[in-house]
Amino acid sequence: MKNVTVIDHPLVQHHLTRLRDRQTKPADFRANIRRLATLTAYEATRDLGTRQCTVETPLETARGLRIFQRIAVLTILRAGLGMVDPILDLIPEAEVWHLGIYRDEATLQPVEYYQKLPDTHAADVALVLDPMLATGGSLVAALDAVRRWGVPRTKVLAIIAAPEGIRYLTARHPDASIYVCAVDRELNEHAYIIPGLGDAGDRAFNTTGV
Ligand code: PRP
Ligand code: URA
């Protein structure tokens, strides 16, 4: 799959297995989302632009590199929220934009309820966060907004994807790079990822069955 990187690192697979486990409680679920977001970001940010610089150590001048690109983190509410802090720990200068999108469970279409991206001054790189790429409708809506903003380079950081969602997203946004921890078998009749992990937002925020 062109533009899709599946991160099969042992640590990723270890924490992903705990994330999938139905016995994993919300606090541990959130902790595993954070770990997986960090590991996914490590892979997804490999090609960020750097410039040479110097830095004074206590002993002498050393050569170094600094990231010079303007990086925007866009998170899809709700489940993407849990991926923001670990990425800000890695890139404290990043700007964070929130996109309110949920999937209408009857029509399976994305519903946008919050979006305040400006019309001008697009970032150089957008990191778009959502743990679940199911039909792809929510991420396509998010990347449509990123495209309208004018960002030249977009990277999607997800945790579990379905093949159907990857096909839809890559067809609509062939230039986006997609980083995932696993590509699962399929969607079920309710468009849930199988085997998946269930409803990511509900599991993270302890709203299952409410
Ligand atoms: C989940 C998930 C994605 C979306 C994926 O959010 O976090 O945003 O579903 O499905 P799709 O690829 O078929 O669009 P959900 O709609 O449950 O919203 P919520 O987290 O606010 O409950
Ligand atoms: N949203 C989720 O949270 N999980 C799925 O499997 C599909 C959509």
mmCIF file of N, CA and C in Angstrom, residues 5 12 43 55 60 72-73 97 118-120 128 137 153 165 174-175 186 209:
data_model
loop_
_atom_site.group_PDB
_atom_site.id
_atom_site.type_symbol
_atom_site.label_atom_id
_atom_site.label_comp_id
_atom_site.label_asym_id
_atom_site.label_seq_id
_atom_site.Cartn_x
_atom_site.Cartn_y
_atom_site.Cartn_z
ATOM 1 N N THR A 5 2.461 3.305 6.137
ATOM 2 C CA THR A 5 3.508 2.653 6.927
ATOM 3 C C THR A 5 2.851 1.953 8.102
ATOM 4 N N VAL A 12 5.316 -1.480 19.907
ATOM 5 C CA VAL A 12 4.015 -1.066 19.367
ATOM 6 C C VAL A 12 3.038 -2.233 19.461
ATOM 7 N N GLU A 43 8.042 7.519 14.254
ATOM 8 C CA GLU A 43 8.177 7.034 12.872
ATOM 9 C C GLU A 43 7.700 8.093 11.868
ATOM 10 N N VAL A 55 25.413 25.153 19.245
ATOM 11 C CA VAL A 55 24.937 25.311 20.618
ATOM 12 C C VAL A 55 26.162 25.316 21.530
ATOM 13 N N GLU A 60 32.323 23.600 25.098
ATOM 14 C CA GLU A 60 32.689 24.232 23.821
ATOM 15 C C GLU A 60 31.465 24.340 22.937
ATOM 16 N N ALA A 72 1.645 21.666 12.573
ATOM 17 C CA ALA A 72 0.307 21.750 13.168
ATOM 18 C C ALA A 72 -0.165 20.342 13.507
ATOM 19 N N VAL A 73 -0.645 20.199 14.714
ATOM 20 C CA VAL A 73 -1.257 18.938 15.142
ATOM 21 C C VAL A 73 -2.761 19.146 15.089
ATOM 22 N N TRP A 97 -4.782 22.209 16.692
ATOM 23 C CA TRP A 97 -6.103 22.582 16.185
ATOM 24 C C TRP A 97 -7.062 21.434 16.445
ATOM 25 N N PRO A 118 -7.940 28.738 10.337
ATOM 26 C CA PRO A 118 -7.986 30.010 9.612
ATOM 27 C C PRO A 118 -7.905 29.771 8.099
ATOM 28 N N ASP A 119 -8.192 30.803 7.308
ATOM 29 C CA ASP A 119 -8.130 30.665 5.848
ATOM 30 C C ASP A 119 -6.714 30.871 5.324
ATOM 31 N N THR A 120 -5.869 31.466 6.144
ATOM 32 C CA THR A 120 -4.532 31.838 5.665
ATOM 33 C C THR A 120 -3.465 31.247 6.582
ATOM 34 N N VAL A 128 -2.258 14.712 11.581
ATOM 35 C CA VAL A 128 -3.691 14.556 11.871
ATOM 36 C C VAL A 128 -3.883 13.289 12.701
ATOM 37 N N GLY A 137 -14.379 8.015 6.515
ATOM 38 C CA GLY A 137 -15.162 9.238 6.335
ATOM 39 C C GLY A 137 -14.675 10.392 7.208
ATOM 40 N N ARG A 153 2.011 19.398 3.299
ATOM 41 C CA ARG A 153 2.429 18.025 3.656
ATOM 42 C C ARG A 153 1.547 17.532 4.806
ATOM 43 N N GLY A 165 -11.061 1.645 4.802
ATOM 44 C CA GLY A 165 -10.789 3.050 5.123
ATOM 45 C C GLY A 165 -9.503 3.536 4.466
ATOM 46 N N PRO A 174 -4.383 11.203 -2.116
ATOM 47 C CA PRO A 174 -3.239 10.351 -2.470
ATOM 48 C C PRO A 174 -1.897 10.891 -1.989
ATOM 49 N N ASP A 175 -1.827 12.186 -1.666
ATOM 50 C CA ASP A 175 -0.542 12.749 -1.229
ATOM 51 C C ASP A 175 -0.288 12.572 0.274
ATOM 52 N N GLU A 186 -11.194 -6.301 8.453
ATOM 53 C CA GLU A 186 -12.355 -5.773 7.705
ATOM 54 C C GLU A 186 -13.240 -4.946 8.638
ATOM 55 N N GLY A 209 -21.652 2.234 27.047
ATOM 56 C CA GLY A 209 -22.953 1.832 27.576
ATOM 57 C C GLY A 209 -23.763 2.986 28.133
#
